[in-house]
Coordinates of C-alpha atoms in Angstrom, one line a residue:
X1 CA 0.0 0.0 0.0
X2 CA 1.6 4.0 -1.0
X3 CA 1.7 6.3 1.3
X4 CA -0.1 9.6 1.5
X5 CA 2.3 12.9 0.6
X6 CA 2.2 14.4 4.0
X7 CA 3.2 17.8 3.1
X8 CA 0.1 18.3 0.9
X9 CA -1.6 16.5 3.0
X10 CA -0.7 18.9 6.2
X11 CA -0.9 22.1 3.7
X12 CA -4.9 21.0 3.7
X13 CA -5.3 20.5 7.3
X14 CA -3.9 23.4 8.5
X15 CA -5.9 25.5 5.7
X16 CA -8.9 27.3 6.7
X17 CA -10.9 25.1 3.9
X18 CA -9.4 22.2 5.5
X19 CA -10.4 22.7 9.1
X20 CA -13.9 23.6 8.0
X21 CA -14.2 20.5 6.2
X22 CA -12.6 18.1 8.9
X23 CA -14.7 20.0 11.9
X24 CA -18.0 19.1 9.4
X25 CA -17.2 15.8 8.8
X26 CA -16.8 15.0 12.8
X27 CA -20.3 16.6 13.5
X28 CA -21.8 13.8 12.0
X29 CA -20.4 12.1 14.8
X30 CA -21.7 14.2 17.4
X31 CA -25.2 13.1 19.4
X32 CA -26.4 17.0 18.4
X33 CA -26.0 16.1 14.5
X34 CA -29.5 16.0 12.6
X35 CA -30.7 14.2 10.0
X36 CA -31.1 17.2 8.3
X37 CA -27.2 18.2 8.4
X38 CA -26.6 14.7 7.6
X39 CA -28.5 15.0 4.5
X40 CA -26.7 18.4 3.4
X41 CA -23.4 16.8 4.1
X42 CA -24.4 14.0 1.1
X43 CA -25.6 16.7 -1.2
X44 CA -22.0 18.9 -0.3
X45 CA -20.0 16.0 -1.4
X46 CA -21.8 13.6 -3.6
X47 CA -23.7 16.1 -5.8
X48 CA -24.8 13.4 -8.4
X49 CA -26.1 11.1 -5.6
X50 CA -28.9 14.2 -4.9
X51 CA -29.2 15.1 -8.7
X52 CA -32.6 17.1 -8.9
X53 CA -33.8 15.2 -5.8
X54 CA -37.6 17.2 -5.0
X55 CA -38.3 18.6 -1.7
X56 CA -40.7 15.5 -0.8
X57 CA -38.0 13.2 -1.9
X58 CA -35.7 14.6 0.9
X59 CA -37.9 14.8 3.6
X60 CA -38.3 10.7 2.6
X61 CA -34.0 10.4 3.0
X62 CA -33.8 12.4 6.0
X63 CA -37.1 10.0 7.8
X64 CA -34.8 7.0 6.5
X65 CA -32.1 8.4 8.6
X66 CA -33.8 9.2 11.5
X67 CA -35.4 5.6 11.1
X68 CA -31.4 4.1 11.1
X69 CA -30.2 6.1 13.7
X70 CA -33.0 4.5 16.0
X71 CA -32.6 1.0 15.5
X72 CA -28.7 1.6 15.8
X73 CA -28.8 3.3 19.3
X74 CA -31.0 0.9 20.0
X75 CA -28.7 -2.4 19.7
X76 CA -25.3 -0.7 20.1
X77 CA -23.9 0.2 23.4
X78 CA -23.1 3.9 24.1
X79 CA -20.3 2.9 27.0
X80 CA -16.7 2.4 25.0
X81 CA -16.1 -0.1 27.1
X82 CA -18.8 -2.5 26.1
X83 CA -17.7 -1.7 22.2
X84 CA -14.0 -3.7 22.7
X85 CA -15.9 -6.9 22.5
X86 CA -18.9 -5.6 19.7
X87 CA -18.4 -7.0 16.2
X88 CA -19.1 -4.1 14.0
X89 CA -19.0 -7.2 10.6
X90 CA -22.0 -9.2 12.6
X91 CA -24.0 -6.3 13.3
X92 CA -23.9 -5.0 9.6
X93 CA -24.9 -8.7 9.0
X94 CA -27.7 -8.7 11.3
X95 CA -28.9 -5.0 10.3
X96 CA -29.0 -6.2 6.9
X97 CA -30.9 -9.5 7.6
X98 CA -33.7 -7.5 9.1
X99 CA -33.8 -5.0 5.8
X100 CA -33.3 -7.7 3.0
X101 CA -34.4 -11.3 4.5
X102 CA -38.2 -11.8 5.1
X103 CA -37.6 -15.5 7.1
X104 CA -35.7 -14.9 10.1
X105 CA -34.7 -18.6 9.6
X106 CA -33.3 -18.1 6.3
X107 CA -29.7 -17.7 6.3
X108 CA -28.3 -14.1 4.5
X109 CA -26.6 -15.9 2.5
X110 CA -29.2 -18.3 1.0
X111 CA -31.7 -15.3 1.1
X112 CA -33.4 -14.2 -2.5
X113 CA -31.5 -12.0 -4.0
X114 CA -34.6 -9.7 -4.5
X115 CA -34.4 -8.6 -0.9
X116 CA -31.3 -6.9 -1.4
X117 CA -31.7 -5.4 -4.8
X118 CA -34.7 -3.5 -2.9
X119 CA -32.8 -2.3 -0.3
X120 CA -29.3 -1.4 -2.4
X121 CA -30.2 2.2 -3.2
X122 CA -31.0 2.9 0.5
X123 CA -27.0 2.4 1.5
X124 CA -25.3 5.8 1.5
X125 CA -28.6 6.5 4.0
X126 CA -27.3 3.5 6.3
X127 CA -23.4 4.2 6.1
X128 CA -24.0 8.1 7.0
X129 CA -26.1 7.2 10.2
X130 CA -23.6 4.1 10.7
X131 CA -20.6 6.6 10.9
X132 CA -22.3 9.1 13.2
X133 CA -22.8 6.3 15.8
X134 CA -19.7 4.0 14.9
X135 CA -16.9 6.2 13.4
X136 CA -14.6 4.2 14.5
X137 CA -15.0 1.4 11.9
X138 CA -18.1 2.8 9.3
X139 CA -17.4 5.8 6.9
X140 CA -20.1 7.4 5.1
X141 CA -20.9 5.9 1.6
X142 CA -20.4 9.1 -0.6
X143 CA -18.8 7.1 -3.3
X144 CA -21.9 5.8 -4.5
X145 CA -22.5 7.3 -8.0
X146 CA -18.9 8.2 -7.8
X147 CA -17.6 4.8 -7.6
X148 CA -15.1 5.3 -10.6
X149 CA -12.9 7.8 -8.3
X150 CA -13.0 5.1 -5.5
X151 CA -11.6 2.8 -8.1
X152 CA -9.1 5.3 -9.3
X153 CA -8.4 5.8 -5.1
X154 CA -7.6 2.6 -4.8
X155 CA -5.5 1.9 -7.6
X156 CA -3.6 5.1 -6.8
X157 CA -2.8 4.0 -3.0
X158 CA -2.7 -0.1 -3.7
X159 CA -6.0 -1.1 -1.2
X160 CA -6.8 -4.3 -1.6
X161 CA -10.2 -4.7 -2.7
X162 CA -12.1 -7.7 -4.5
X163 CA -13.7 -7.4 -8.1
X164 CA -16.6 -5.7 -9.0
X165 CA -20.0 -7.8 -8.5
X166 CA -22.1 -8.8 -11.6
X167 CA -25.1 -6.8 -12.0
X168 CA -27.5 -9.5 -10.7
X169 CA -25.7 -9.4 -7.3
X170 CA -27.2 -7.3 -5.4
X171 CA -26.2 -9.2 -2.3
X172 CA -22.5 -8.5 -2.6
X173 CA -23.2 -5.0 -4.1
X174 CA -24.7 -4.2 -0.8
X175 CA -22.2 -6.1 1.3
X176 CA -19.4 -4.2 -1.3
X177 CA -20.0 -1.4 1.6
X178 CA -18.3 -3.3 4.3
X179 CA -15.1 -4.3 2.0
X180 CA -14.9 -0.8 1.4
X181 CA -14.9 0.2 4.7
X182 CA -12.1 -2.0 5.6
X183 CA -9.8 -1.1 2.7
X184 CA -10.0 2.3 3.7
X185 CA -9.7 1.5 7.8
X186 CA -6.3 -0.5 6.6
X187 CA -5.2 2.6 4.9
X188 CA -6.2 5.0 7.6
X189 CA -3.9 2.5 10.1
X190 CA -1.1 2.9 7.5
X191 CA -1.1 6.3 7.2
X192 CA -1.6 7.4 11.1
X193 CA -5.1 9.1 9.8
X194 CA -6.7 8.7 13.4
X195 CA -9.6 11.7 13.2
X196 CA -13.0 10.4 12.0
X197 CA -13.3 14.0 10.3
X198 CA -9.9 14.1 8.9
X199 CA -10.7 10.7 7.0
X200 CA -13.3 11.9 5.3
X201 CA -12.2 14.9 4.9
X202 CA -8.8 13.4 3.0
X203 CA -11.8 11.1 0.9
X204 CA -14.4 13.5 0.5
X205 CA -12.8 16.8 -0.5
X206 CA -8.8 16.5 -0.7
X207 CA -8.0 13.5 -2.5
X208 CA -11.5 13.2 -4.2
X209 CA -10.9 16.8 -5.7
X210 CA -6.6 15.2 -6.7
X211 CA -8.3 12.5 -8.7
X212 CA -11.2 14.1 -10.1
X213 CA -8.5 16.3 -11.7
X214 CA -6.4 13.6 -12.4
X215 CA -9.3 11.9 -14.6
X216 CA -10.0 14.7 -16.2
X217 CA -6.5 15.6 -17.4
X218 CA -6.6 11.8 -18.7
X219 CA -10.3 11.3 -19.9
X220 CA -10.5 14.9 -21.3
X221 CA -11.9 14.5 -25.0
X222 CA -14.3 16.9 -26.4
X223 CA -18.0 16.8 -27.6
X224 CA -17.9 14.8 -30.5
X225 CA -19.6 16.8 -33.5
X226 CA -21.1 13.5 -35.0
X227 CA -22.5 10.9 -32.2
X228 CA -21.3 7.6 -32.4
X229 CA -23.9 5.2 -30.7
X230 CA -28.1 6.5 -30.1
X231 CA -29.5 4.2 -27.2
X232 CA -33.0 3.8 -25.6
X233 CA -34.1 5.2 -22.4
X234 CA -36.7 4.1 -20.2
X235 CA -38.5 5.6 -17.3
X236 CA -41.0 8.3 -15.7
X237 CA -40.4 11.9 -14.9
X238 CA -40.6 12.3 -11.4
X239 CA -41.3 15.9 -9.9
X240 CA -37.0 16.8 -10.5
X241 CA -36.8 15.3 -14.2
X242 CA -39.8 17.2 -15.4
X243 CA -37.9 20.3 -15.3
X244 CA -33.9 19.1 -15.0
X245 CA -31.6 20.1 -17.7
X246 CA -29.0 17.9 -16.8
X247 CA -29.0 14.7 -15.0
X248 CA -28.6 11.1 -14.2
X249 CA -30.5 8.3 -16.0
X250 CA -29.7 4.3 -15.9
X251 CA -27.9 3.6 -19.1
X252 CA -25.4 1.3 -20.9
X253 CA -22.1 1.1 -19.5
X254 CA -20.3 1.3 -22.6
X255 CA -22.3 4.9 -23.3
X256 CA -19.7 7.6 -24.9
X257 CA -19.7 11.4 -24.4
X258 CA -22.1 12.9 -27.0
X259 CA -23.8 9.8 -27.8
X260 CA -28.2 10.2 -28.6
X261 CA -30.4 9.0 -25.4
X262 CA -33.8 8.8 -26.8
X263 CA -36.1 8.8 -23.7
X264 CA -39.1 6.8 -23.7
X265 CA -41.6 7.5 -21.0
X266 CA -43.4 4.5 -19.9
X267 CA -46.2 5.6 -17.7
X268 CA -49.0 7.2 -18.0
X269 CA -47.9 8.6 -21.5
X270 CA -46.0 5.4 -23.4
X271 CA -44.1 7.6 -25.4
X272 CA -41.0 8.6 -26.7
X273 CA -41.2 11.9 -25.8
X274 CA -37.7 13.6 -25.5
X275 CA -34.0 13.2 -26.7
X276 CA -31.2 13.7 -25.0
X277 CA -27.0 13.4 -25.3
X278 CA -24.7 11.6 -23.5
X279 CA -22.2 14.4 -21.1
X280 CA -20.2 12.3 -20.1
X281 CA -19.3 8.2 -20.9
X282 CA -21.5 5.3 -18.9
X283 CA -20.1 4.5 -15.7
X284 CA -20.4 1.5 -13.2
X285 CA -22.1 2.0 -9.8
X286 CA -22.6 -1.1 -7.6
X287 CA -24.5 0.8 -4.6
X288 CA -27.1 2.2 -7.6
X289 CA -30.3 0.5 -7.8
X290 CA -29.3 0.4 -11.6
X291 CA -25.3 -0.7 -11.9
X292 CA -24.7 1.7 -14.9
X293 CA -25.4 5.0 -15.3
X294 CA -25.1 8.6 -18.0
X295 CA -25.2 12.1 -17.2
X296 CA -27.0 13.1 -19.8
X297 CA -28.2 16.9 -20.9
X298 CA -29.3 18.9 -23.9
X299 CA -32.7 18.1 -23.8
X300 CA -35.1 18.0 -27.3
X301 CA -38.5 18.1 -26.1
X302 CA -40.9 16.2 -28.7
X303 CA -44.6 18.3 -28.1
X304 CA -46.9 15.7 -26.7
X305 CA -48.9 15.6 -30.3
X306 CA -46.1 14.8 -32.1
X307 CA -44.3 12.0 -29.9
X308 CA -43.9 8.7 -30.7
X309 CA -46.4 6.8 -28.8
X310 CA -46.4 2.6 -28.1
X311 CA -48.9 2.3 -30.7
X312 CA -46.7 3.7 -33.5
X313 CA -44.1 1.6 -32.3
X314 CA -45.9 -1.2 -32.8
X315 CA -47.7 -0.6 -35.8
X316 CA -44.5 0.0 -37.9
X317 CA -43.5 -2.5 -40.1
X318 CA -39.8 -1.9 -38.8
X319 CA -40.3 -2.6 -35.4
X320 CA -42.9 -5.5 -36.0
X321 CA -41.8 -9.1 -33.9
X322 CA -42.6 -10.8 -37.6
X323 CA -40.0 -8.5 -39.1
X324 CA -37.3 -8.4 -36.7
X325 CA -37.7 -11.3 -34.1
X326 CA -38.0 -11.0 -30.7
X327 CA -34.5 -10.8 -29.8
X328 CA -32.7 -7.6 -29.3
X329 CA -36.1 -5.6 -30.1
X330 CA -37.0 -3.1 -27.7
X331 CA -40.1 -2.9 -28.8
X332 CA -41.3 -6.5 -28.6
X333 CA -40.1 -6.4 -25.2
X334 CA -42.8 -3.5 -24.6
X335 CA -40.1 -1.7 -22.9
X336 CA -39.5 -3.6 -20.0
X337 CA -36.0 -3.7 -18.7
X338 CA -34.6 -1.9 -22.1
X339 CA -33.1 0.6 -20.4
X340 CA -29.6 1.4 -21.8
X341 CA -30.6 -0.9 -25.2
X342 CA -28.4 0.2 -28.0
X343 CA -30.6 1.8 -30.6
X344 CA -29.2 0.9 -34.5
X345 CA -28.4 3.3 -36.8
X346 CA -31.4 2.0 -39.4
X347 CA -33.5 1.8 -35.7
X348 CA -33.3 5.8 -35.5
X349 CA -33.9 6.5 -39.0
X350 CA -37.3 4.5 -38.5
X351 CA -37.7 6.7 -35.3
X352 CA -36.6 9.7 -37.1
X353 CA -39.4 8.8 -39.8
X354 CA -42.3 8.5 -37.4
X355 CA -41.3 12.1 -36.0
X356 CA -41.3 13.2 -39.2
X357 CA -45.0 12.0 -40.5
X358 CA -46.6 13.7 -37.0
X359 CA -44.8 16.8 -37.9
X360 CA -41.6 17.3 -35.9
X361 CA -38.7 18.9 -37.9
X362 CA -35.8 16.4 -37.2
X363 CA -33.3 18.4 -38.2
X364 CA -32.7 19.8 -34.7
X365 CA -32.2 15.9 -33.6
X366 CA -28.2 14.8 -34.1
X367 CA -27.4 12.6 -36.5
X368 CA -25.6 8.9 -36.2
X369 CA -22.1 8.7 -37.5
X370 CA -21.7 7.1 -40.8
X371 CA -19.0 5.0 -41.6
X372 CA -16.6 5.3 -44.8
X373 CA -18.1 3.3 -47.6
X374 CA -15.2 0.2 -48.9
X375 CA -15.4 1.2 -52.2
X376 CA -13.1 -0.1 -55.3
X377 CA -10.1 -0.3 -52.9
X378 CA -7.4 -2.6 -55.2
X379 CA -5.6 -5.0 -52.4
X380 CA -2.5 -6.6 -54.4
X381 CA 0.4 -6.7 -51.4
X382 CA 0.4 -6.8 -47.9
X383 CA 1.2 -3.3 -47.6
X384 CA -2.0 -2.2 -49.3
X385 CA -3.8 -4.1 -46.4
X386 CA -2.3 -1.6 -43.8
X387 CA -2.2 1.5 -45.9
X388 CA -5.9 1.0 -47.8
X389 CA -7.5 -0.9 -44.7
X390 CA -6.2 -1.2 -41.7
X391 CA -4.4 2.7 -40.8
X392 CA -7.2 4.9 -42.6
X393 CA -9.8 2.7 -40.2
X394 CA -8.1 3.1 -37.3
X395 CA -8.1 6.9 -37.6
X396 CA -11.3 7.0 -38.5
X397 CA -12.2 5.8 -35.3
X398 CA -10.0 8.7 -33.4
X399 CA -6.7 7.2 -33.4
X400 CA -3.5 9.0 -34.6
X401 CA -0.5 7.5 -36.5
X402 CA 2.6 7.7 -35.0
X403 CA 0.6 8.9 -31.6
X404 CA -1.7 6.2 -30.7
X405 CA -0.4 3.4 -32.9
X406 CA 3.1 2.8 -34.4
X407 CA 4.2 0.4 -37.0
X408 CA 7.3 -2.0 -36.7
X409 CA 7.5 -1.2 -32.9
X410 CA 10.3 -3.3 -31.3
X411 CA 9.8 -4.8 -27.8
X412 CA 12.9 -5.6 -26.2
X413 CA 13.0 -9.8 -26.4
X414 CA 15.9 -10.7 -24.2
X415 CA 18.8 -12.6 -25.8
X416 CA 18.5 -15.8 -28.3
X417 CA 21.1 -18.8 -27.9
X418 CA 23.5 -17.2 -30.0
X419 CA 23.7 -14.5 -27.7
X420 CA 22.7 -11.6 -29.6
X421 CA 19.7 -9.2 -28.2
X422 CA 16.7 -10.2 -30.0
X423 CA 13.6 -7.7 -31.1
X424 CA 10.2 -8.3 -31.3
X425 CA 8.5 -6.5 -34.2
X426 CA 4.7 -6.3 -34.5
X427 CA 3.1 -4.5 -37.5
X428 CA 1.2 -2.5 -35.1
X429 CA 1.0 -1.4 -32.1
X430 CA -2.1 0.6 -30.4
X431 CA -1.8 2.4 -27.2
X432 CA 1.5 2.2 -26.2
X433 CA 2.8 1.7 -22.5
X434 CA 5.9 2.1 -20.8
X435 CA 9.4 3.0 -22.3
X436 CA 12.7 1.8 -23.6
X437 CA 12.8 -1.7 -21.9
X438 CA 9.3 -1.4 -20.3
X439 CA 7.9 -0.7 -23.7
X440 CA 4.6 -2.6 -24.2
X441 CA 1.1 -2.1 -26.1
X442 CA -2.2 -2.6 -24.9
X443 CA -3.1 -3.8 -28.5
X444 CA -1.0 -5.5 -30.7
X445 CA -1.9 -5.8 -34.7
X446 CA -0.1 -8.3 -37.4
X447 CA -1.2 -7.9 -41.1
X448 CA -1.2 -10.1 -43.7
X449 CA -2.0 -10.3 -47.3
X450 CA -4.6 -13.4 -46.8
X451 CA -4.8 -16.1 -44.2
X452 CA -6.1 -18.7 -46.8
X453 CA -6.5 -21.4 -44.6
X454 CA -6.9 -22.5 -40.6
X455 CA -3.2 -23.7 -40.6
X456 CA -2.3 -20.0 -42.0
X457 CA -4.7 -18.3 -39.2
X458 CA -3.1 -20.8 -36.6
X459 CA 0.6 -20.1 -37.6
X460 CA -0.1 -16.1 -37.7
X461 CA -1.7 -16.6 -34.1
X462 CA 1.4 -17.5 -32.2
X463 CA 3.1 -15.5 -34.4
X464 CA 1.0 -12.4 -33.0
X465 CA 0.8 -14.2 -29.5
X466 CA 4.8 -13.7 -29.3
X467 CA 3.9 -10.5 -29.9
X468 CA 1.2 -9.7 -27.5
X469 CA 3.4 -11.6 -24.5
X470 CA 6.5 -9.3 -25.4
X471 CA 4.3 -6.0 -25.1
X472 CA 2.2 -7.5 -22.6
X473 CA -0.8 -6.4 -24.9
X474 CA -4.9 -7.0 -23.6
X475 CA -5.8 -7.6 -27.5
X476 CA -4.5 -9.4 -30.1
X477 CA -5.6 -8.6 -34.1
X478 CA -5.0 -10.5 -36.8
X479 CA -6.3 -9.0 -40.2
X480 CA -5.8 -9.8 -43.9
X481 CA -7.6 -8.4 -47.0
X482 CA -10.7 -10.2 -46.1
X483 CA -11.2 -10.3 -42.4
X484 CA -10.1 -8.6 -38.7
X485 CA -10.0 -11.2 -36.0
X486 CA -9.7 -9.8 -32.6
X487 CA -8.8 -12.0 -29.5
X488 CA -9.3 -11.1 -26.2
X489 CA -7.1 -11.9 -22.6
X490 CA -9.8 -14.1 -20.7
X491 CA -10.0 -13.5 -16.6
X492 CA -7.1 -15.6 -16.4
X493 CA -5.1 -13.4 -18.2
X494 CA -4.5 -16.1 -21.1
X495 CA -5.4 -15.9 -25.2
X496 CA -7.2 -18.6 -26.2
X497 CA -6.5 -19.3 -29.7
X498 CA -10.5 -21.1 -30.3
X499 CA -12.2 -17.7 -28.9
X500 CA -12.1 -15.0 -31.5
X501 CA -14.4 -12.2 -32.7
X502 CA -14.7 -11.5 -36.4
X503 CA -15.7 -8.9 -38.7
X504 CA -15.2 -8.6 -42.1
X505 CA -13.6 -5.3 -44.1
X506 CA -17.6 -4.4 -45.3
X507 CA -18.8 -4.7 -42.4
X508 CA -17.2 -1.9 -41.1
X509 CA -20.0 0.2 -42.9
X510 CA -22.2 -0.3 -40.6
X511 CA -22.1 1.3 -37.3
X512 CA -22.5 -1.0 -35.4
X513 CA -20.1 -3.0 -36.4
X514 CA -17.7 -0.2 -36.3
X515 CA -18.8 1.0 -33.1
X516 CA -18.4 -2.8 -31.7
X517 CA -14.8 -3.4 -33.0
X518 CA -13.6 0.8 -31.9
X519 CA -15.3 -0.7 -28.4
X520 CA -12.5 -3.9 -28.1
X521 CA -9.7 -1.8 -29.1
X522 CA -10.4 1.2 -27.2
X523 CA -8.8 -0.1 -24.0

């Protein structure tokens, strides 16, 4: 585990922002402290959290906090004496048996997972009255909808924490809270941070303001001026969306900054009623009722007359289950769970179309990225399959040459028997790591003229896989005048040479396709 920089560090404490922040922070662990003030603290630090959250929406979160600062001073003993032997892990446990697990025989482990997925968006609530009456072991959860900088926190400083839980696991999403909490006790212990308020002060407002810098020195990109992806949201407008201009909406993880969010409300109107963009890319939030989320903004509002209701959804010929199948079709799902559905590029004309015959002018609506039509392009040699194919599509899709990839990079190889330094030498490389003899790529790219045969593709594999181990690359390619195959590293950090994804040259005229390949080299 790294150390803190304790002259920054001491800088902040000693500021007058600093001891403002610190002396806040360990009110909430004062009898005196409201509900109310506990509420404003999550709003002060976790503005996303509270995102155009109504008046009668807060009085519900500050009655949930009054309701779990009862039942905590209830079973936990005030004397500091009687708290040596008190197991702070069981009485989480037991605290969220009674929330999540109907059968008081039923073991929280064996309990439905439903339970818990209905409780999971009440846990910042919990952890903020937890810390006020336990400081000593529970922090307040402030990280939810911000869990990306606790990820980029803990990568910085080295805590050990386990893997992200899959969506459908809401039980270890909501015990995620108590791993959390002892990653950052361990790193409190290591760095002498004894102060409930200085803890949270160094989480909440010093080193959360470091790293949201950090990211956005690193993740700066702007506005794209053609979106890449449209997808489908689903939901009501509460009393805040109604009249929000920017806000959060569950969304597809993989979402991009300035890609379309076409919002479909489901009740009472059924229709698609408004479209939105994408401020900022999808992010990952186990502690949200959803997982993944988008700030989105720069609302179009469709007048009510001229939206597209369920029934023109279902009564196009597009959109019809006979047409299209049931699988992947929003619409034949009658937009249940869709939310965060990618949205193809002939989907949205269709949409576009049915604006269009009620009267909207969709020329104010954004329009889908188009990819470079594969027209007469002569492939003869090997080098035409780089210089015709393979460079002018990886900066179509943002890349630079000699910036983000490189050809005939050469990884240091270590000596062969003869005793002479050897050199690896991949066609391409795609975002480059390291230097000199920690030189490595995160995607590594042999060409060839054409892999006629599976003993051709086999040979060029561990050919490429020499490669990939050299430069310690994520992604393999292999491409030749007719196909790209991509191969991936698998959770145990191996290629497998029988699982491949493969496109084909003209399929990269079509968005999707495009947008799915750009998505498994943009790592």
């Amino acid at each position: 585990m790294k150390k803190i920089l304790k002259t920054n560090w001491e800088r902040y404490k000693n500021s007058i922002e600093g001891k403002e922040v610190i002396a806040l922070f360990n009110h909430l662990a004062e009898p005196e402290c409201t509900a109310e003030e506990m509420l404003a603290v999550i709003k002060r630090f976790n503005p996303v959290f509270a995102k155009n959250t109504t008046a009668k929406e807060d009085a519900l979160n500050i009655e949930a906090i009054v309701n779990y600062n009862k039942v905590i001073k209830e079973n936990v003993p005030n004397n500091e004496g009687d708290r040596e032997d008190f197991n702070y892990g069981d009485f989480f446990g037991w605290l969220t048996h009674c929330m999540a697990v109907k059968d008081e025989n039923t073991d929280l482990f064996d309990a439905p997972q439903i339970g818990f997925k209905r409780i999971i968006g009440y846990n910042v609530f919990l952890s903020v009255a937890l810390s006020a009456n336990m400081p000593e072991y529970f922090i307040p959860n402030l990280f939810a909808m911000q869990f990306v900088y606790f990820k980029k926190f803990a990568e910085k400083y080295e805590l050990d924490i386990p893997d992200m839980p899959l969506r459908s696991d809401y039980r270890n999403r909501w015990l995620y809270y108590i791993h959390m909490c002892n990653a950052i006790d361990t790193f409190a212990t290591d760095n002498d941070i004894q102060d409930f308020g200085e803890l949270c002060a160094f989480l909440f407002d010093y080193e959360l303001t470091n790293i949201k810098e950090e990211m956005a020195v690193e993740h700066d990109k702007p506005m794209p001026k053609v979106p890449e992806q449209a997808w489908i949201l689903v939901g009501n407008y509460g009393d805040g969306e109604k009249t929000m201009e920017e806000g959060v909406w569950q969304s597809n993880q993989f979402t991009c900054k300035g890609d379309i969010m076409l919002f479909y409300e489901k009740s009472p109107v059924k229709k698609l009623n408004s479209v939105w963009t994408a401020i900022e890319d999808g992010f990952i939030d186990p502690f949200g009722p959803y997982y993944s989320y988008s700030i989105i903004g720069n609302k179009i509002e469709i007048p009510n007359e001229q939206a597209v209701t369920f029934e023109d959804f279902k009564n196009s010929e597009h959109f019809k289950v006979e047409n299209r199948g049931r699988e992947g079709n929003f619409v034949s799902k009658n937009f249940q769970d869709v939310s965060g559905w990618a949205v193809t590029s002939s989907d949205y004309k269709e949409i576009k179309r049915m604006l269009e015959a009620k009267g909207f002018d969709t020329s104010a609506l954004p329009s889908l990225y188009e990819p470079k039509k594969l027209i007469d392009i002569n492939i003869e040699l090997e080098e035409d399959v780089s210089e015709k194919l393979l460079i002018p599509l990886l900066e179509e899709m943002g890349w630079k040459r000699d910036e983000d990839f490189k050809a005939e990079v050469e990884f240091p190889a270590g000596r062969g028997t003869t005793g002479h330094k050897m050199e690896k030498r991949p066609d391409f490389c795609l975002h480059l790591t390291g230097k000199e003899k920690d030189l490595g790529a995160k995607v590594v790219i042999e060409v060839k003229l054409w892999m006629k045969n599976i003993e051709e593709i086999e040979a060029n594999y561990y050919q490429g896989l020499s490669y990939a181990k050299w430069g310690n690359a994520q992604v393999l390619v292999l491409c030749d005048k007719n196909q790209i195959r991509v191969y991936e590293r698998n959770k145990k950090g191996d290629f497998d040479i029988n699982k491949w994804t493969r496109f084909f040259w003209e399929q990269m005229e079509i968005l999707e396709n495009f947008n799915k390949l750009k998505r498994l080299l943009d790592i």
